[in-house]
CHARMM-style PDB file with segment names, atoms N, HN, CA, C and O in Angstrom:
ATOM      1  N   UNK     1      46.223 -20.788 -16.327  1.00  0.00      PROA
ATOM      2  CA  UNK     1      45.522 -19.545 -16.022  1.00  0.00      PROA
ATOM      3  C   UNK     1      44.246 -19.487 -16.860  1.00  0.00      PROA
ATOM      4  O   UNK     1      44.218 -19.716 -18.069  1.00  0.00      PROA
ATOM      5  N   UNK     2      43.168 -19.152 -16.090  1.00  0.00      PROA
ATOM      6  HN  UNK     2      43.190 -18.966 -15.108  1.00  0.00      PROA
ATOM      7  CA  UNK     2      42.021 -18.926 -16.851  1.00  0.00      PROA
ATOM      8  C   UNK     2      41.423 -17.748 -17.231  1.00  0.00      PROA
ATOM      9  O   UNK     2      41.556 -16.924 -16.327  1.00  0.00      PROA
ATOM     10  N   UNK     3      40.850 -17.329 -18.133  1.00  0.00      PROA
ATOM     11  HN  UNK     3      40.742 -17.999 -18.867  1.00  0.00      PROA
ATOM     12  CA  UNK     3      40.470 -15.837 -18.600  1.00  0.00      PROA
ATOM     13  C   UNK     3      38.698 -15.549 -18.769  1.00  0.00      PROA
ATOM     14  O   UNK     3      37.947 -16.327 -19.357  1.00  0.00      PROA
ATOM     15  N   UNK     4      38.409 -14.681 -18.324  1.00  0.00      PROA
ATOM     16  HN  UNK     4      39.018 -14.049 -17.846  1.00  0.00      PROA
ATOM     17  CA  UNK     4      37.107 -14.669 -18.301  1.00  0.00      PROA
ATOM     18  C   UNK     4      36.451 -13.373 -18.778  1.00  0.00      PROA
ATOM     19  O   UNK     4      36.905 -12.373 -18.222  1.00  0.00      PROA
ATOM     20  N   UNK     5      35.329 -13.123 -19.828  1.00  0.00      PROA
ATOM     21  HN  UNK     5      34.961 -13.935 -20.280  1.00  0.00      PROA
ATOM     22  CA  UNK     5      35.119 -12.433 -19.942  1.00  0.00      PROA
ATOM     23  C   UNK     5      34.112 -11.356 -18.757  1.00  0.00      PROA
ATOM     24  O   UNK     5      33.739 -11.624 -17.615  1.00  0.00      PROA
ATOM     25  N   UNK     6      33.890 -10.063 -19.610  1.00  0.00      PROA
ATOM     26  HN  UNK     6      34.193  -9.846 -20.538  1.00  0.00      PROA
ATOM     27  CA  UNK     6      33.086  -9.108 -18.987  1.00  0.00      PROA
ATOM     28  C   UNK     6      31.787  -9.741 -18.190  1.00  0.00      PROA
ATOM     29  O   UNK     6      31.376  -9.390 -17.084  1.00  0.00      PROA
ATOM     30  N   UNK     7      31.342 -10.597 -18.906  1.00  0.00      PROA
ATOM     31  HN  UNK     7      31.676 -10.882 -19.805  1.00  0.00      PROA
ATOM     32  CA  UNK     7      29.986 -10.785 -18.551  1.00  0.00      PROA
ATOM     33  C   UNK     7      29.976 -11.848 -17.767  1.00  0.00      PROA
ATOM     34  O   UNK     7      28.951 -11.934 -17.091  1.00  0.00      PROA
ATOM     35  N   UNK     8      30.989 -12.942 -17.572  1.00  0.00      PROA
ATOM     36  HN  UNK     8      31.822 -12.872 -18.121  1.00  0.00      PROA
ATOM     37  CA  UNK     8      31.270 -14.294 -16.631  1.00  0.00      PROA
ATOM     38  C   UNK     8      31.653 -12.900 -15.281  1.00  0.00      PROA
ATOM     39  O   UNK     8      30.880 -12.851 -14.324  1.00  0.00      PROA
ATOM     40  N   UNK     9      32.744 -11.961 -15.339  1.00  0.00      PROA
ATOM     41  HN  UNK     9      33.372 -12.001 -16.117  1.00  0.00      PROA
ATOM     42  CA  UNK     9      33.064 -11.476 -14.311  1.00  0.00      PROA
ATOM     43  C   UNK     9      31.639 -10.538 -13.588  1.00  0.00      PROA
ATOM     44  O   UNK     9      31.618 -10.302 -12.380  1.00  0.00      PROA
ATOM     45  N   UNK    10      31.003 -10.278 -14.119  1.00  0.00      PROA
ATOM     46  HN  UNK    10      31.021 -10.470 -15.100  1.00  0.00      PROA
ATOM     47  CA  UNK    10      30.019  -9.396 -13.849  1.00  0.00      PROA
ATOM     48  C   UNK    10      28.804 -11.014 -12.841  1.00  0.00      PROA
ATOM     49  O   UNK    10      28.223 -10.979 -11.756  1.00  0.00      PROA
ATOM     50  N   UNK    11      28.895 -11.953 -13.704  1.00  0.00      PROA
ATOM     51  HN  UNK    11      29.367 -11.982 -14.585  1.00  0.00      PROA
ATOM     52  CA  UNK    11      27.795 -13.249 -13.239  1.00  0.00      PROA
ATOM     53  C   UNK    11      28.636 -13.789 -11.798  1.00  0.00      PROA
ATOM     54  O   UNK    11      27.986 -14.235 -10.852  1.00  0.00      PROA
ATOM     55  N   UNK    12      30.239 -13.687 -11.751  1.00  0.00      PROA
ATOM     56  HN  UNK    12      30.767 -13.324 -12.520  1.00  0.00      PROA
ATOM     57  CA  UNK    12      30.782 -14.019 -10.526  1.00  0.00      PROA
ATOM     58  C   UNK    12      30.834 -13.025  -9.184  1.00  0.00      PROA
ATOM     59  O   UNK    12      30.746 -13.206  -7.969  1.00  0.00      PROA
ATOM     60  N   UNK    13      30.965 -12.236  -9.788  1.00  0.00      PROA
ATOM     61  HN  UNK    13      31.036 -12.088 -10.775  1.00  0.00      PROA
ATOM     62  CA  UNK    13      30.912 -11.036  -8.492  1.00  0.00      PROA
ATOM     63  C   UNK    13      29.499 -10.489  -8.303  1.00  0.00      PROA
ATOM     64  O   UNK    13      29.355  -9.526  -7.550  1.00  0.00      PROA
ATOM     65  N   UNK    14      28.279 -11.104  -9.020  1.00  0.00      PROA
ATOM     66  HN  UNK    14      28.395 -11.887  -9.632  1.00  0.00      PROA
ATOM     67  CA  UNK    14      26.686 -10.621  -9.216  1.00  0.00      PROA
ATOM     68  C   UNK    14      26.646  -8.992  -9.061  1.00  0.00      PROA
ATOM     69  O   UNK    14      26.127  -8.449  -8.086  1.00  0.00      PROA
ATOM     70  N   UNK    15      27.328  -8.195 -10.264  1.00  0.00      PROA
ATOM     71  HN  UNK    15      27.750  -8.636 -11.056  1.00  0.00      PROA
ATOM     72  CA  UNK    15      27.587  -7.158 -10.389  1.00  0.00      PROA
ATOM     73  C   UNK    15      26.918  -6.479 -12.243  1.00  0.00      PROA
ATOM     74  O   UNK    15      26.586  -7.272 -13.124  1.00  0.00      PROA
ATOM     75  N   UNK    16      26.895  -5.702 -12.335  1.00  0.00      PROA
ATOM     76  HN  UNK    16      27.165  -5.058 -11.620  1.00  0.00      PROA
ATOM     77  CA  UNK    16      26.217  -5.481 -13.868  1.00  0.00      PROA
ATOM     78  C   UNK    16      27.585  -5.248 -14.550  1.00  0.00      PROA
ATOM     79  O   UNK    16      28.695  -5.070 -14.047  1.00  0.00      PROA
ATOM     80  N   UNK    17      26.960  -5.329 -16.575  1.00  0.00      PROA
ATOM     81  HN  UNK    17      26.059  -5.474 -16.984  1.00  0.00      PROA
ATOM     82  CA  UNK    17      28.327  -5.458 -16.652  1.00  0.00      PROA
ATOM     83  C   UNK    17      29.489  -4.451 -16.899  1.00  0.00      PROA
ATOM     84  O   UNK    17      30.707  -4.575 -17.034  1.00  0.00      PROA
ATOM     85  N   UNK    18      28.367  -3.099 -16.904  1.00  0.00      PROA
ATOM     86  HN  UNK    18      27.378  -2.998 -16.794  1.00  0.00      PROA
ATOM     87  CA  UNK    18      28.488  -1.811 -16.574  1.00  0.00      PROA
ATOM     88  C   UNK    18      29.658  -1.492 -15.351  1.00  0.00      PROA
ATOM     89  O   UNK    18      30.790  -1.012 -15.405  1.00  0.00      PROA
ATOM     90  N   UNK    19      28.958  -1.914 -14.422  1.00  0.00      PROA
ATOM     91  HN  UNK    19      28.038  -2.305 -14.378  1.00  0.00      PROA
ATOM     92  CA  UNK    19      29.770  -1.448 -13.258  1.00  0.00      PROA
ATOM     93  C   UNK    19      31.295  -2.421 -13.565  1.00  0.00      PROA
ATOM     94  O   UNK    19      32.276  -1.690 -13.428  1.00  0.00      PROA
ATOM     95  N   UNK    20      31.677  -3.889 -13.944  1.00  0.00      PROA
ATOM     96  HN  UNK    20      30.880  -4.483 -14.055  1.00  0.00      PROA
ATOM     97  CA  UNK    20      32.644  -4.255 -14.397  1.00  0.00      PROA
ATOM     98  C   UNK    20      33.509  -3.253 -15.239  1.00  0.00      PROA
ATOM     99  O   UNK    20      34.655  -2.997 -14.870  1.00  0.00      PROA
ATOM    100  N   UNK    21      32.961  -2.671 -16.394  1.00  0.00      PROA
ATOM    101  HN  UNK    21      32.030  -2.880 -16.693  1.00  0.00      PROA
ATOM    102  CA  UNK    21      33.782  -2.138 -17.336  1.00  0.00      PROA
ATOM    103  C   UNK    21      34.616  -0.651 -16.390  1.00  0.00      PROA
ATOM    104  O   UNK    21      35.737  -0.165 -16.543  1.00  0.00      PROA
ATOM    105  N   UNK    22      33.678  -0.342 -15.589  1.00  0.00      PROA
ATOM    106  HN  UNK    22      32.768  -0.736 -15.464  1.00  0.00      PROA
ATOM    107  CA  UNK    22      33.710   0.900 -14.619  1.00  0.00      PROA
ATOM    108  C   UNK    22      34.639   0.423 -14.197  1.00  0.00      PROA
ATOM    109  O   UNK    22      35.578   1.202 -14.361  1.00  0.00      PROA
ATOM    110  N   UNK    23      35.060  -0.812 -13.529  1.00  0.00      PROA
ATOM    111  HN  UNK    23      34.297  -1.445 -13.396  1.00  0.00      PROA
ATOM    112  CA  UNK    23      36.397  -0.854 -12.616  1.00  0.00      PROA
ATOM    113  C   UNK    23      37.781  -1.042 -13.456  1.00  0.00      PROA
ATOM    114  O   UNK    23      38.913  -0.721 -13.094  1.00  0.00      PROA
ATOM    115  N   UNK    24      37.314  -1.749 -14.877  1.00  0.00      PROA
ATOM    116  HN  UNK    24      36.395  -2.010 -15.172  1.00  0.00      PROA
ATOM    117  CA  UNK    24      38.197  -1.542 -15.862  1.00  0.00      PROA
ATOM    118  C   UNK    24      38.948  -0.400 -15.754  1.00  0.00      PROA
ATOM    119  O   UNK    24      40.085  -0.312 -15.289  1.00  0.00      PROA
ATOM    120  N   UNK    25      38.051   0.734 -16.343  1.00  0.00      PROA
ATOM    121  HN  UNK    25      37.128   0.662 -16.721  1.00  0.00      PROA
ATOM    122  CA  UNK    25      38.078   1.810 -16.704  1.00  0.00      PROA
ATOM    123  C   UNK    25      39.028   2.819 -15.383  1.00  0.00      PROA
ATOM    124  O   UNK    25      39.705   3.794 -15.708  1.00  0.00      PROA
ATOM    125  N   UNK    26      38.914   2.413 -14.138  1.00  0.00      PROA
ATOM    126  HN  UNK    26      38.365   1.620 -13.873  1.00  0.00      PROA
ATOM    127  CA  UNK    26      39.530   2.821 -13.324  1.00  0.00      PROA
ATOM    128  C   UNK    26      40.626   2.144 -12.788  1.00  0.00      PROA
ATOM    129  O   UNK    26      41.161   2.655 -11.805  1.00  0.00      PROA
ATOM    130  N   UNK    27      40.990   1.284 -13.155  1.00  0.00      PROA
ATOM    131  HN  UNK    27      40.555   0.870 -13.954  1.00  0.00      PROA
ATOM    132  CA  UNK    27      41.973   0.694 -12.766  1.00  0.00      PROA
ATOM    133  C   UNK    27      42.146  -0.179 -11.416  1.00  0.00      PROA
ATOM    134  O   UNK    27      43.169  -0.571 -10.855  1.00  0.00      PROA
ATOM    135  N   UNK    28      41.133  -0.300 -11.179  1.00  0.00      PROA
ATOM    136  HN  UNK    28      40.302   0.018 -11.635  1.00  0.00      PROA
ATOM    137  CA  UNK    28      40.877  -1.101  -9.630  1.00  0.00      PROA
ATOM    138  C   UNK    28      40.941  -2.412 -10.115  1.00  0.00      PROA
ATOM    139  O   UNK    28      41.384  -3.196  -9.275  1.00  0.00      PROA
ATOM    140  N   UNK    29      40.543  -3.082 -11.567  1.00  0.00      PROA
ATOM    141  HN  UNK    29      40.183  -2.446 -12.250  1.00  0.00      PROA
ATOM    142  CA  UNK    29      40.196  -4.249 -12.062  1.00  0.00      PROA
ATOM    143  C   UNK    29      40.900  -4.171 -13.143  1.00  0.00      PROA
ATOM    144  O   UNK    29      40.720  -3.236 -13.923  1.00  0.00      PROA
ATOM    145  N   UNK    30      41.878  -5.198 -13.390  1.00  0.00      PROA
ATOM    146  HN  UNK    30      42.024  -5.958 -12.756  1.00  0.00      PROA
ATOM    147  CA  UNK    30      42.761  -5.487 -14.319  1.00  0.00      PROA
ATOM    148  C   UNK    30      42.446  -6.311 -15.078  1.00  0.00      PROA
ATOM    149  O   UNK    30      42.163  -7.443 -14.687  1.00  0.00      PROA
ATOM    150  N   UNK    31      42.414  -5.976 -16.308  1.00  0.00      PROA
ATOM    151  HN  UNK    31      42.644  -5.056 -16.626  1.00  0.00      PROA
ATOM    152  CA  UNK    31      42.246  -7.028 -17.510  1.00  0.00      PROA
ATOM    153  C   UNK    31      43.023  -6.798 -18.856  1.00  0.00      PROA
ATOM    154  O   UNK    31      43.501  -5.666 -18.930  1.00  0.00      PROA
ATOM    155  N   UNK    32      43.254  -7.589 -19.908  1.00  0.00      PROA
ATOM    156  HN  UNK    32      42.866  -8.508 -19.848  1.00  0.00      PROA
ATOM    157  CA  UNK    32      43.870  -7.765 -20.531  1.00  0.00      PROA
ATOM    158  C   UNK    32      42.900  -8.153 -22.167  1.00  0.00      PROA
ATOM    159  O   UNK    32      42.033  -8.997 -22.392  1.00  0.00      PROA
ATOM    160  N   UNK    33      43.411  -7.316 -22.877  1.00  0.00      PROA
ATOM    161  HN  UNK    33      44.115  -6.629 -22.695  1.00  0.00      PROA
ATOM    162  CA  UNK    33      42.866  -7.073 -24.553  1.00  0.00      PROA
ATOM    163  C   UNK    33      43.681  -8.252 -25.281  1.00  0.00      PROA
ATOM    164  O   UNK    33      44.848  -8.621 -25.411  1.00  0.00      PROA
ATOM    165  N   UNK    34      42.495  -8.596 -25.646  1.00  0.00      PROA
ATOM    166  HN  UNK    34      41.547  -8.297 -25.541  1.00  0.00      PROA
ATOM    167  CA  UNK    34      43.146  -9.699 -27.008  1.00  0.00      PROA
ATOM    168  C   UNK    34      42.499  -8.929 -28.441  1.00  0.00      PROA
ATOM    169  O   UNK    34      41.269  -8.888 -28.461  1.00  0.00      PROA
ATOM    170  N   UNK    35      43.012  -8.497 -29.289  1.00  0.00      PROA
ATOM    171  HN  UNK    35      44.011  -8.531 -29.272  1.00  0.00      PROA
ATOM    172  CA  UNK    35      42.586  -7.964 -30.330  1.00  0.00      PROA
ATOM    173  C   UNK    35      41.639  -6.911 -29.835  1.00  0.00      PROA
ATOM    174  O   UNK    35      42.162  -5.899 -29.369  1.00  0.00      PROA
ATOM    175  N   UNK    36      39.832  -7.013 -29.872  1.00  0.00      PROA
ATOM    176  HN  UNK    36      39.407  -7.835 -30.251  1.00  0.00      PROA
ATOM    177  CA  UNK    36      38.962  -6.242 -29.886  1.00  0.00      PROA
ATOM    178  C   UNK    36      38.455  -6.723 -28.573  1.00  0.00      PROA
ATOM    179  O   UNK    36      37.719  -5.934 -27.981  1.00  0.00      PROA
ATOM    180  N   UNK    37      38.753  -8.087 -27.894  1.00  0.00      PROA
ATOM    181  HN  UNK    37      39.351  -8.728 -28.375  1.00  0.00      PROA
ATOM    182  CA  UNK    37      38.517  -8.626 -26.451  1.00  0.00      PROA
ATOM    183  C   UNK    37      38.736  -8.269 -25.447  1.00  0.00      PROA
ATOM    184  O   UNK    37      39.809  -7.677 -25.337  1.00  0.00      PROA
ATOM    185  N   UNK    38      38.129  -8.375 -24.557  1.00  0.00      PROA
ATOM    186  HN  UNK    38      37.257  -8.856 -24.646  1.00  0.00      PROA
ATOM    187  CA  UNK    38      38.331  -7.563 -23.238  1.00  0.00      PROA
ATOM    188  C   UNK    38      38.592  -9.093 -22.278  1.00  0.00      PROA
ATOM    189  O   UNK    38      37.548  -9.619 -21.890  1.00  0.00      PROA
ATOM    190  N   UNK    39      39.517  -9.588 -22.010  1.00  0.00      PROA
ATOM    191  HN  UNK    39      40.365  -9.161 -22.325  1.00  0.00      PROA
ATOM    192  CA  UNK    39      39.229 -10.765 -20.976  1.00  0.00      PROA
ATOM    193  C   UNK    39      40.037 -10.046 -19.133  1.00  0.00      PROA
ATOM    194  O   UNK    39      40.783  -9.074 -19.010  1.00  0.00      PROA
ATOM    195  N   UNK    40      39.593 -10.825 -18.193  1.00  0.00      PROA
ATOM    196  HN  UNK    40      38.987 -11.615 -18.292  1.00  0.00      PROA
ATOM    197  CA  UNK    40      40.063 -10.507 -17.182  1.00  0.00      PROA
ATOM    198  C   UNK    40      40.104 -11.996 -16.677  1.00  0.00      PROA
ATOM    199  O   UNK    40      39.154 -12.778 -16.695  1.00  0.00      PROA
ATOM    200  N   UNK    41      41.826 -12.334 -16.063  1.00  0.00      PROA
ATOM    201  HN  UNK    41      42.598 -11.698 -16.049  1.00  0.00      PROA
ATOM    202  CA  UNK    41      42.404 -13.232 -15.705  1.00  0.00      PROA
ATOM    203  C   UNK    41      41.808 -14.054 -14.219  1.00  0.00      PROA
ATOM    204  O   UNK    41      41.517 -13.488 -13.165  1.00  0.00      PROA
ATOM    205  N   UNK    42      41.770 -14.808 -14.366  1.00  0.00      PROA
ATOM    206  HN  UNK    42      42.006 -15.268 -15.222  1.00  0.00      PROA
ATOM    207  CA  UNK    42      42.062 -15.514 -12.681  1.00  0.00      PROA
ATOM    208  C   UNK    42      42.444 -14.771 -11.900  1.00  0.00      PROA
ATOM    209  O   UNK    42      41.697 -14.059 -11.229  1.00  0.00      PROA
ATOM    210  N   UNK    43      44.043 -14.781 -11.802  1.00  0.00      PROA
ATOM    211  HN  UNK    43      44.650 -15.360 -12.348  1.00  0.00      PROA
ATOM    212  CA  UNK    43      44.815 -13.553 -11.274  1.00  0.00      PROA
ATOM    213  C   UNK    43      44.344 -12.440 -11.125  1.00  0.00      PROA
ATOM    214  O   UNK    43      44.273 -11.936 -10.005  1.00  0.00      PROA
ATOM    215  N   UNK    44      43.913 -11.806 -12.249  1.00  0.00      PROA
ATOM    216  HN  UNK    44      43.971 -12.215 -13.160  1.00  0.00      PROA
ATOM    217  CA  UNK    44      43.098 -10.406 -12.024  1.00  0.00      PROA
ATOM    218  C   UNK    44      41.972 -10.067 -11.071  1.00  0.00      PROA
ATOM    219  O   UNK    44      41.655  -9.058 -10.442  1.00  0.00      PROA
ATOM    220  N   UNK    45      41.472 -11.334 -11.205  1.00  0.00      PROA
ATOM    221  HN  UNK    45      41.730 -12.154 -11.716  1.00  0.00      PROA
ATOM    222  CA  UNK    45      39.984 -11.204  -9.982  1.00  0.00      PROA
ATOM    223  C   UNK    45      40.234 -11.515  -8.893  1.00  0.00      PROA
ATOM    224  O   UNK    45      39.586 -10.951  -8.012  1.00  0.00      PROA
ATOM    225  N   UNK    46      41.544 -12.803  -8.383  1.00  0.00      PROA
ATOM    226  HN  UNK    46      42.071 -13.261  -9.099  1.00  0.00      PROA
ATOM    227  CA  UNK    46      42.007 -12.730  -7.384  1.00  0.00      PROA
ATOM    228  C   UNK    46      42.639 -11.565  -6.323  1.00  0.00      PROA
ATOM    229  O   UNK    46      42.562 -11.630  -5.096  1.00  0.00      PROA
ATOM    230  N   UNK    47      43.270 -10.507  -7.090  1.00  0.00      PROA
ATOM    231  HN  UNK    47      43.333 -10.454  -8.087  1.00  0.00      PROA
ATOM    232  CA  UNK    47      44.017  -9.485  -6.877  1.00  0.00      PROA
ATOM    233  C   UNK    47      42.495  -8.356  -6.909  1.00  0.00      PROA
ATOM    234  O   UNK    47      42.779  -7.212  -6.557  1.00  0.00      PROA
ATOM    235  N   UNK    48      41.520  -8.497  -7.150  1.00  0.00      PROA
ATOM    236  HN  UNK    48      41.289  -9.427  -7.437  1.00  0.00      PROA
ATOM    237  CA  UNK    48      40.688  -7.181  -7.210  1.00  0.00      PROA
ATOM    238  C   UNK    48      40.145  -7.828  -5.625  1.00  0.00      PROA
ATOM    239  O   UNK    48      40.035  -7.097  -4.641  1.00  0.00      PROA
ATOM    240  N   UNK    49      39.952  -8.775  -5.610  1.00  0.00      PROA
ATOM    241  HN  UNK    49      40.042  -9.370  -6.410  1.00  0.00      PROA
ATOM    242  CA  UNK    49      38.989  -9.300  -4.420  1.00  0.00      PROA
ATOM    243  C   UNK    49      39.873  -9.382  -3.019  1.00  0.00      PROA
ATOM    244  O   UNK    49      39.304  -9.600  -1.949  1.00  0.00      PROA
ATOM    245  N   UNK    50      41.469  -9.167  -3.117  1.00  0.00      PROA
ATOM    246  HN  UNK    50      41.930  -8.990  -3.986  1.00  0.00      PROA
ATOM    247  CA  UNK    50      41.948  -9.030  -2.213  1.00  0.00      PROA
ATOM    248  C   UNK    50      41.907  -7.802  -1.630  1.00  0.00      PROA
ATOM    249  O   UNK    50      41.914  -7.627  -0.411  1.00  0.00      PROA
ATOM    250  N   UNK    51      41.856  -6.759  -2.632  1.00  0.00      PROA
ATOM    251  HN  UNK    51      41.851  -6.901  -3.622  1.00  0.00      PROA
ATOM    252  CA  UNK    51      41.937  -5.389  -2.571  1.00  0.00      PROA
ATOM    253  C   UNK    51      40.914  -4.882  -2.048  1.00  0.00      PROA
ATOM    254  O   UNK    51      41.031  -3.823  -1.432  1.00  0.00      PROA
ATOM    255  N   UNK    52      39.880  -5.409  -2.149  1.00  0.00      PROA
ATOM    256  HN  UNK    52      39.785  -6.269  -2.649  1.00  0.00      PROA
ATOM    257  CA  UNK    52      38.216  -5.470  -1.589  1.00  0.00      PROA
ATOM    258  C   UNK    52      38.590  -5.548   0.099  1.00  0.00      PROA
ATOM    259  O   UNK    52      38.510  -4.618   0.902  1.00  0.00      PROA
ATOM    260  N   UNK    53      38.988  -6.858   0.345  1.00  0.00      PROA
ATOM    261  HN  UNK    53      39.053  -7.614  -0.307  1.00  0.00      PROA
ATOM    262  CA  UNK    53      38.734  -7.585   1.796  1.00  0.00      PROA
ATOM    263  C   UNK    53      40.324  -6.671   2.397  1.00  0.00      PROA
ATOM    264  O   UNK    53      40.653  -7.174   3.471  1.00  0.00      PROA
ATOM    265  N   UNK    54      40.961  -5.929   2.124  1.00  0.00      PROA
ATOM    266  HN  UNK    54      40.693  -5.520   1.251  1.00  0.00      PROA
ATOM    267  CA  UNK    54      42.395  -4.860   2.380  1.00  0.00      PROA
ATOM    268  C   UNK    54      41.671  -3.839   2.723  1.00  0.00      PROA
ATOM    269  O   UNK    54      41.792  -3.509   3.903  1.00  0.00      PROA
ATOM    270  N   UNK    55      40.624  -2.941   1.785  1.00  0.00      PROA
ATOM    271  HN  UNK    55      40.526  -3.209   0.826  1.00  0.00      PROA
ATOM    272  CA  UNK    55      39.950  -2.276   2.436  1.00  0.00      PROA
ATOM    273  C   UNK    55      39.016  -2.599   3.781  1.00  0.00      PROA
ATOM    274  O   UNK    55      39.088  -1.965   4.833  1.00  0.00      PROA
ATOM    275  N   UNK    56      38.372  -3.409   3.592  1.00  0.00      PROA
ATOM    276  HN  UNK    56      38.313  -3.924   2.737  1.00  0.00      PROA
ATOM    277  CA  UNK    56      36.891  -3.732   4.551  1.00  0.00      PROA
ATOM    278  C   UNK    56      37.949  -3.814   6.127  1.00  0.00      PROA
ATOM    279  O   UNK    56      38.951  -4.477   6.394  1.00  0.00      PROA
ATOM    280  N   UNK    57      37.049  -2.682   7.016  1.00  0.00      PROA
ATOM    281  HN  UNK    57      36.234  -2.143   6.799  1.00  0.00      PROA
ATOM    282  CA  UNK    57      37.184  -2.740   8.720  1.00  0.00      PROA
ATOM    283  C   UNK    57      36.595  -4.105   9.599  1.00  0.00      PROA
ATOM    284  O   UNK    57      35.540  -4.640   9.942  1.00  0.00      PROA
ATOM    285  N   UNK    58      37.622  -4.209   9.668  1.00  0.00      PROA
ATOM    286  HN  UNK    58      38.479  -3.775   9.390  1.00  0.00      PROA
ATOM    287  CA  UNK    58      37.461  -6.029  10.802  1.00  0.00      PROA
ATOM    288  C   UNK    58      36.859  -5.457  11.733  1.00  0.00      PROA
ATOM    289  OT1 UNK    58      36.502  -6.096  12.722  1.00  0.00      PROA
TER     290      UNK     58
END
């Protein structure tokens, strides 16, 4: 499993890193604290991006 920070997730989804912490913060985007770290998993971005394409009208 790979872990990625705020700012790799913000450079993969070409999103600021603002709006990342925002989905944190709401719970749409799952991530996981290491000490003072903020990382968000493989898994985690897999599962936000499904949730994305669950919403979107075919």
């Amino acid at each position: 499993m790979k872990a990625y920070t705020v700012e790799q997730v913000a450079e993969i989804l070409q999103i600021g890193r603002d709006k990342v912490y925002a989905l944190i913060r709401t719970g749409r985007l799952h991530s996981i604290k290491i000490d003072k770290l903020r990382r968000i998993t493989d898994q985690h971005l897999a599962d936000f991006i499904a949730s994305l394409e669950d919403q979107s009208p075919n």
